[in-house]
Coordinates of C-alpha atoms in Angstrom, one line a residue:
X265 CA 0.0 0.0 0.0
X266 CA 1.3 3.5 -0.8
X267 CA 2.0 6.3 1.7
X268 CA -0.7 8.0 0.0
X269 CA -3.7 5.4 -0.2
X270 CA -2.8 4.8 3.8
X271 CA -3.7 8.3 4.2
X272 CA -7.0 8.4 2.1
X273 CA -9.0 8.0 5.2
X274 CA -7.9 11.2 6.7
X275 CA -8.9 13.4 3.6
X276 CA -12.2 15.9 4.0
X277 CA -15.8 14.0 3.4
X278 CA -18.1 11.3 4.7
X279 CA -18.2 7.5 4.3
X280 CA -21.5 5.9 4.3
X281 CA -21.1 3.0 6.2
X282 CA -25.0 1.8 6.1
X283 CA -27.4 1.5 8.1
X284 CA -27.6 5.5 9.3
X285 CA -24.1 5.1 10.1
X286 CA -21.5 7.9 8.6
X287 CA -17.9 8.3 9.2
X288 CA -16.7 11.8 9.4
X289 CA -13.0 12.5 9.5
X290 CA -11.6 15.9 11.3
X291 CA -8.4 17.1 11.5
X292 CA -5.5 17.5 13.6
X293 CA -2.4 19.2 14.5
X294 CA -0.1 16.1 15.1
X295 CA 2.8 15.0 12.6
X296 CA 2.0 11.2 13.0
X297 CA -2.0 11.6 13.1
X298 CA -3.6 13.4 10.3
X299 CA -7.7 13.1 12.1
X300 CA -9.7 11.7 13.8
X301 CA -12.8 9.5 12.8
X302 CA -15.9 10.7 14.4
X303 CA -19.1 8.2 13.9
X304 CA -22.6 9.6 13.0
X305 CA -25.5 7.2 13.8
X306 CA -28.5 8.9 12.3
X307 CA -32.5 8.9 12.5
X308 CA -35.0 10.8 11.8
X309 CA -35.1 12.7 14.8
X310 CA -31.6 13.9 15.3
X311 CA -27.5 12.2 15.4
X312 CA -25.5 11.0 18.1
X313 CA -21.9 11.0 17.8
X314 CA -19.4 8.4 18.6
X315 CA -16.2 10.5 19.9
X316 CA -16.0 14.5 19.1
X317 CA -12.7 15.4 17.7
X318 CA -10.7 18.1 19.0
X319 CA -11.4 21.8 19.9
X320 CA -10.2 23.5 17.3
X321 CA -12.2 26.2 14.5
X322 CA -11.1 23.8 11.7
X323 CA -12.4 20.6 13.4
X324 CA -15.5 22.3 14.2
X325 CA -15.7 23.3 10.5
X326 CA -15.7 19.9 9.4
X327 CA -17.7 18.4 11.4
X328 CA -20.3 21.5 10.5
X329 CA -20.0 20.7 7.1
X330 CA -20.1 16.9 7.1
X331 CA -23.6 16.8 9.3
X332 CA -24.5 18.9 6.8
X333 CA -23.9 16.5 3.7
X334 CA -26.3 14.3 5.3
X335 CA -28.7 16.8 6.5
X336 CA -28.1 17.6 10.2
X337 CA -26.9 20.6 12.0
X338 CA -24.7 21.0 15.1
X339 CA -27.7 21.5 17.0
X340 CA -29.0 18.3 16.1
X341 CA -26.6 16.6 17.9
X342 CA -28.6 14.3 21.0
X343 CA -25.2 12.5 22.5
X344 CA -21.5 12.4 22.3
X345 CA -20.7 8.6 23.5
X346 CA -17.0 9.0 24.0
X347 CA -14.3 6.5 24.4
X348 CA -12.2 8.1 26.3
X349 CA -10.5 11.2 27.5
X350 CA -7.7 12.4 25.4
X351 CA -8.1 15.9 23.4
X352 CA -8.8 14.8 20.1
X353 CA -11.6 12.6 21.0
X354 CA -13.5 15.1 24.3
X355 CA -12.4 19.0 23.6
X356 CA -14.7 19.1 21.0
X357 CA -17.7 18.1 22.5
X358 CA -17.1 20.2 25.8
X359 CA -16.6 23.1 23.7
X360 CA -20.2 22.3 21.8
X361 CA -21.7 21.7 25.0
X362 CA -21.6 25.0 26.3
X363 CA -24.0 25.9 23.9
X364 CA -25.4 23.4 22.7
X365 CA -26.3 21.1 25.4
X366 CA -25.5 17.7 24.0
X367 CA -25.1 15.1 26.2
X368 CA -21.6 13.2 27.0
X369 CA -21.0 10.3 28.1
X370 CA -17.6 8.9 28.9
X371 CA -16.4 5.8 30.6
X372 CA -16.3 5.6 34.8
X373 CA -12.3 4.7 34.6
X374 CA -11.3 8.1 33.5
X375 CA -12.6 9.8 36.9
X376 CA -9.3 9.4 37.7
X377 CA -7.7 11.2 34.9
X378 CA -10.4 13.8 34.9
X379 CA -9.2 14.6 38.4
X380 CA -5.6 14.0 37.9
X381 CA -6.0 16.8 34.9
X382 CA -7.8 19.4 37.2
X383 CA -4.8 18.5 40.0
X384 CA -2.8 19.5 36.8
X385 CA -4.5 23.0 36.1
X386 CA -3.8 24.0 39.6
X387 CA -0.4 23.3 40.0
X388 CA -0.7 20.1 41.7
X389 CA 0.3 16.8 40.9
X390 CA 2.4 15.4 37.5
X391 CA 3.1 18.5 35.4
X392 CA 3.4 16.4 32.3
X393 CA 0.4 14.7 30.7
X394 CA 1.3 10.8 30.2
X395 CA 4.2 9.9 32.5
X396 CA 6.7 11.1 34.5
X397 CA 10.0 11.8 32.4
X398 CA 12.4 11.7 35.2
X399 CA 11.4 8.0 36.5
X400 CA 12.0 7.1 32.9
X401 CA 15.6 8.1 33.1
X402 CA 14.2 10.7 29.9
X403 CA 14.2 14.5 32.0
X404 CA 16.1 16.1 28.9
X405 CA 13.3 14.9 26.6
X406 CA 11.2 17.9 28.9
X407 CA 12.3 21.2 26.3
X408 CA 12.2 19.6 23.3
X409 CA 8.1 18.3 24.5
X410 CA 7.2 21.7 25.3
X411 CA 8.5 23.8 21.9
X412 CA 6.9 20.4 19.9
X413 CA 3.6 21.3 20.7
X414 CA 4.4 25.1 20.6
X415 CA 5.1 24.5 17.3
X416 CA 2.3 22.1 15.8
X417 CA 0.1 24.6 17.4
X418 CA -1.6 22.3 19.6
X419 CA -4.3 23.9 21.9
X420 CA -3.7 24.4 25.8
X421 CA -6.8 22.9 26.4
X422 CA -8.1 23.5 30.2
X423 CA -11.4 23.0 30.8
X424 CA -11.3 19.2 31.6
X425 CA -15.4 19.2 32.5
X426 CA -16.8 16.5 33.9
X427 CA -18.9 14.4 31.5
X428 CA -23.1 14.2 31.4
X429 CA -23.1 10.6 32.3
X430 CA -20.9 8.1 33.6
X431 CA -20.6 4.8 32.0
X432 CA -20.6 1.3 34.0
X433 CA -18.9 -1.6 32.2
X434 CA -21.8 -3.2 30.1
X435 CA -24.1 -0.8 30.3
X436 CA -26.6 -1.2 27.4
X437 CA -27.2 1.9 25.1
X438 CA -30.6 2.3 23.5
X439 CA -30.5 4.5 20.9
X440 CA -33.4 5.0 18.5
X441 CA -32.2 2.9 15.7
X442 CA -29.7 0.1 17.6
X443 CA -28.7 -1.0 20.8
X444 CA -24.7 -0.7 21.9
X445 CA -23.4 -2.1 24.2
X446 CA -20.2 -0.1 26.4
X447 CA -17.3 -2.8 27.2
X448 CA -14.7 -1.7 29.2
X449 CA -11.0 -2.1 27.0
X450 CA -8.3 -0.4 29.8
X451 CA -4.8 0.3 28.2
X452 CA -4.8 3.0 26.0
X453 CA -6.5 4.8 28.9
X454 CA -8.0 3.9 32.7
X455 CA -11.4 4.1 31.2
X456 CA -11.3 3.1 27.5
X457 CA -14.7 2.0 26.2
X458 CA -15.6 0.5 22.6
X459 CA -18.8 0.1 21.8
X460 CA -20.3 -3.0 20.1
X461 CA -23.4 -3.1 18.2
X462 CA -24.0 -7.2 18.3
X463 CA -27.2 -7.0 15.6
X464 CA -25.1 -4.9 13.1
X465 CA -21.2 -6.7 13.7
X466 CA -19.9 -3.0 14.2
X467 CA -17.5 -2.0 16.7
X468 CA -16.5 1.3 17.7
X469 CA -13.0 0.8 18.8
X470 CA -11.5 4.1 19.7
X471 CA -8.3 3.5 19.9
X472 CA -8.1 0.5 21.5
X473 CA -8.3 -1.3 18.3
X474 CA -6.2 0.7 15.6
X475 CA -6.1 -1.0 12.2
X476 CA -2.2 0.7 10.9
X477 CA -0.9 1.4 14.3
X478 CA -0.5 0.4 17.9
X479 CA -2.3 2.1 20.2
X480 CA 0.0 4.0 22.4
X481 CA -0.3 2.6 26.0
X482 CA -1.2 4.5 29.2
X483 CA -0.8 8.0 27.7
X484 CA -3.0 9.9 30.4
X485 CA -2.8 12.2 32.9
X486 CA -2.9 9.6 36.2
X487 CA -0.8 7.2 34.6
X488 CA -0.8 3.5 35.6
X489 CA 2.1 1.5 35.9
X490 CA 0.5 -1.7 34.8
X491 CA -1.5 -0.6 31.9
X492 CA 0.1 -2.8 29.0
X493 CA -1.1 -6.1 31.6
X494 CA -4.5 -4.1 30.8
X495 CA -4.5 -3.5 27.4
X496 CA -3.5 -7.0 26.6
X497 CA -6.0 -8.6 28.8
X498 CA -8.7 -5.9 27.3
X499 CA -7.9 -7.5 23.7
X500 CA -8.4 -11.0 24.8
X501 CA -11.4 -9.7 26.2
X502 CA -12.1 -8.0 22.6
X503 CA -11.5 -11.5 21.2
X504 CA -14.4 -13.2 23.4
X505 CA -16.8 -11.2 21.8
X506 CA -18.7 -11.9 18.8
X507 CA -16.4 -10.5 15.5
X508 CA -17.7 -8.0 14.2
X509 CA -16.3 -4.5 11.6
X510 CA -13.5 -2.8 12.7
X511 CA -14.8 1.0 13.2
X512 CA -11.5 2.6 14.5
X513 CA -10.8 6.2 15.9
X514 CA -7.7 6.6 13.5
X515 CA -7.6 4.9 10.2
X516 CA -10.3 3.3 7.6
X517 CA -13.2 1.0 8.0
X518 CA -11.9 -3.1 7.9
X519 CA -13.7 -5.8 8.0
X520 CA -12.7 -8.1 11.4
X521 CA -11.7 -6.7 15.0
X522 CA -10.7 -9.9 15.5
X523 CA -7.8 -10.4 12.9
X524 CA -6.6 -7.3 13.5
X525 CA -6.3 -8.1 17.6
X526 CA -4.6 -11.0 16.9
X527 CA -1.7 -8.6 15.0
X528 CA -1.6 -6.4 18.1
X529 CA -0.8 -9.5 20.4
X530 CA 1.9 -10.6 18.4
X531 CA 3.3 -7.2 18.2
X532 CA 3.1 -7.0 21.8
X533 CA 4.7 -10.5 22.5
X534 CA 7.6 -9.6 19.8
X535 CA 7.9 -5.9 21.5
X536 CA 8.4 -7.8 24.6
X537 CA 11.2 -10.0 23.6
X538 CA 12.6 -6.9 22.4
X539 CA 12.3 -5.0 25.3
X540 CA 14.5 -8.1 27.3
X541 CA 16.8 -7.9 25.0
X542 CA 17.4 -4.5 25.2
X543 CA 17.8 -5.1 29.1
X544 CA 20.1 -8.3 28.9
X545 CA 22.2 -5.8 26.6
X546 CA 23.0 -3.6 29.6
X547 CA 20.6 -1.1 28.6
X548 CA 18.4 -0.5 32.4
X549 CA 16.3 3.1 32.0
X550 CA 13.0 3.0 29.7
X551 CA 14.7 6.1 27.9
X552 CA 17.8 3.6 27.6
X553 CA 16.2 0.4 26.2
X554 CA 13.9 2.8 23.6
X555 CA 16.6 4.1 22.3
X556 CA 18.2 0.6 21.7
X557 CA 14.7 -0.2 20.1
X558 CA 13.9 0.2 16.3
X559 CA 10.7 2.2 16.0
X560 CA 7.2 2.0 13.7
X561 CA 6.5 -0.1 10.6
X562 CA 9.6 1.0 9.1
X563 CA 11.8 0.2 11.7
X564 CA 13.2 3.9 12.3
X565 CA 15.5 4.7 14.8
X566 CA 15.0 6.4 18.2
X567 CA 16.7 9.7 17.2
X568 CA 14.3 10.0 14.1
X569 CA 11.3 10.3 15.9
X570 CA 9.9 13.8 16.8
X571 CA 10.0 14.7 21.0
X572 CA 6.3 13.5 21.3
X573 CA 7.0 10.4 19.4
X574 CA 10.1 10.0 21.7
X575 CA 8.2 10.4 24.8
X576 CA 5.2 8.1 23.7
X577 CA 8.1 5.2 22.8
X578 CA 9.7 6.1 26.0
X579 CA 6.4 5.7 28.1
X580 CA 5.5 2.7 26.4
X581 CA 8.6 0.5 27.0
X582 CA 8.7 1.3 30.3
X583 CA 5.2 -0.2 30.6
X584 CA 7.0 -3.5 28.6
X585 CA 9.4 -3.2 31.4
X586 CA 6.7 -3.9 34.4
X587 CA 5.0 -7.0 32.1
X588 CA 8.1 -8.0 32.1
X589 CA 9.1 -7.7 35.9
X590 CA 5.2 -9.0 37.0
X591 CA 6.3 -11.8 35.0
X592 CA 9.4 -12.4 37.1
X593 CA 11.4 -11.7 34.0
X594 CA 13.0 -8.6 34.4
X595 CA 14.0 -7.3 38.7
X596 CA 12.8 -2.9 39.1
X597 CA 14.6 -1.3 41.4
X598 CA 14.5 2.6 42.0
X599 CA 18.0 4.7 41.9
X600 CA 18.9 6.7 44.7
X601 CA 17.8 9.5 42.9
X602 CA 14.5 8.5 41.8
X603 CA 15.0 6.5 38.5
X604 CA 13.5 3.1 37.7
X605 CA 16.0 0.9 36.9
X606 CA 16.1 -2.9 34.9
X607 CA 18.0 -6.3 35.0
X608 CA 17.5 -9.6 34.1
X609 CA 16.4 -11.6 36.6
X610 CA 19.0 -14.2 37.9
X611 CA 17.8 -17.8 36.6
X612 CA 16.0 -20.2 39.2

């Protein structure tokens, strides 16, 4: 597939997908993610939304434009079922609320996060969203964060409302013209939720289920040290229910959740191996054994990835590195000043 054709998804329009079901792409201001798919499930008497996109004029534009193509208007929006709490799926639809007085509905694991980011706006608590760059050995990765996102232009979003509703695992959505049901998928966030329409075989993955990439993992503003133990046992969770199309947050429309879970286990098990490695090498920071890690489907080196791509691949082999200690592989110990630190665990 060409770089082009893998980036057809993110370009301006709406997909019919059937059934009253549109996808409506809106942009972003990231260098590795070009939008965001946001889900319109339509009747006769109005549209909800599956995520939002993010607060920005342009994204709002869009999505103006693409209710439009199939006859609705911002105010016709009832609900904004969201899977989860990062900016480019909730700014959006706090910043409609205020006016518009749609209804939002996130999952019950990100109360935690939602707290953690108002500890955040007054001073308290982590200062950087998604981990904590000195335990990962990565502190000089701090400037290079802050005049990344100065310079893509990323909003300063603040107003981290609470949602409408909060949504307990399995809780049963009846909406005019299908029934979802919420299933809690932990990993990419505390409080992931996809939504799976059983009658249709639809799934709104979020991005929990991401059919070109791997989901970054525990990205969020209380982060959890066990999160990839989460995510993977939220796939094999994914994998007990019926199959069904894969309706992801970032990338096109496939036809089975399930064959593209299986990928993401492998990955994981392979990333894993890698991560030991890495460790058995002498290499004992997260910063240290991502940096002795080859990076994306093209197998890029550490030092070619922006600062946000740095951090995220920082981040996430540090949460390789706690599979790997919970499974007696690897021992964690914490430096004198603060740092966790890797080995291999002496053989039995």
């Amino acid at each position: 597939m060409s770089p082009a054709d893998r980036h057809a998804w993110s370009e301006p329009g709406v997909e019919d997908l059937g059934g009253g079901v549109y996808r409506i792409p809106l942009p972003l201001p990231m260098d590795g993610l070009k939008a965001v798919n946001v889900y319109a499930i339509a009747d006769d008497q109005g549209v909800d939304l599956i995520d939002a996109g993010i607060a920005l004029v342009q994204a709002r534009e869009r999505l103006t434009k693409g209710l439009g193509e199939i006859g609705y208007e911002l105010g016709d929006i009832r609900n904004f079922f969201v899977t989860h709490m990062h900016i480019d799926h909730y700014s959006l639809a706090v910043e409609l609320r205020q006016t518009l007085h749609n209804v939002i509905t996130l999952g019950e694991g990100e109360r935690a996060n939602i707290a953690a980011l108002h500890d955040m706006a007054r001073g308290r608590g982590n200062r950087i969203f998604g981990g904590d760059l000195h335990r990962l050995g990565a502190a000089e990765l701090g400037k290079a964060l802050a005049a990344d996102q100065d310079r893509r232009g990323v909003p300063r979003f603040t107003a981290w409302e609470e949602p409408d509703r909060w949504l307990a695992d399995g809780t049963e959505l009846d909406l005019r013209s299908r029934t979802l049901r919420a299933v809690h998928t932990p990993g990419h966030t505390r409080g992931h939720v996809v939504f799976h329409d059983a009658a249709a075989k639809i799934m709104f993955a979020g991005d929990h289920v991401l059919p070109h990439i791997t989901p970054s993992i525990g990205f969020e503003a209380a982060p959890h040290r066990l999160a990839l133990s989460d995510y993977l046992s939220s796939l094999r969770r994914t994998l007990a229910l019926p199959d069904a199309r894969l309706l992801p947050a970032h990338g096109p429309v496939t036809g089975s959740t399930h064959d593209r879970v299986n990928e993401l286990l492998a990955h994981h098990d392979l990333r894993l191996a890698e991560t030991r490695q890495a460790v058995q090498a002498g290499h004992a920071t997260a910063y240290e054994v991502a940096k002795a890690i080859k990076w994306t489907r093209r197998q890029r080196r550490f030092t070619d990835l922006d600062p946000v791509s740095q951090f995220l691949a920082a981040n996430e082999t540090a949460a390789h590195l706690e599979v790997l200690a919970l499974r007696g592989q690897l021992t964690h110990e914490v430096s004198a000043d603060g740092i966790d630190l890797y080995q291999v665990a002496p053989a039995d």
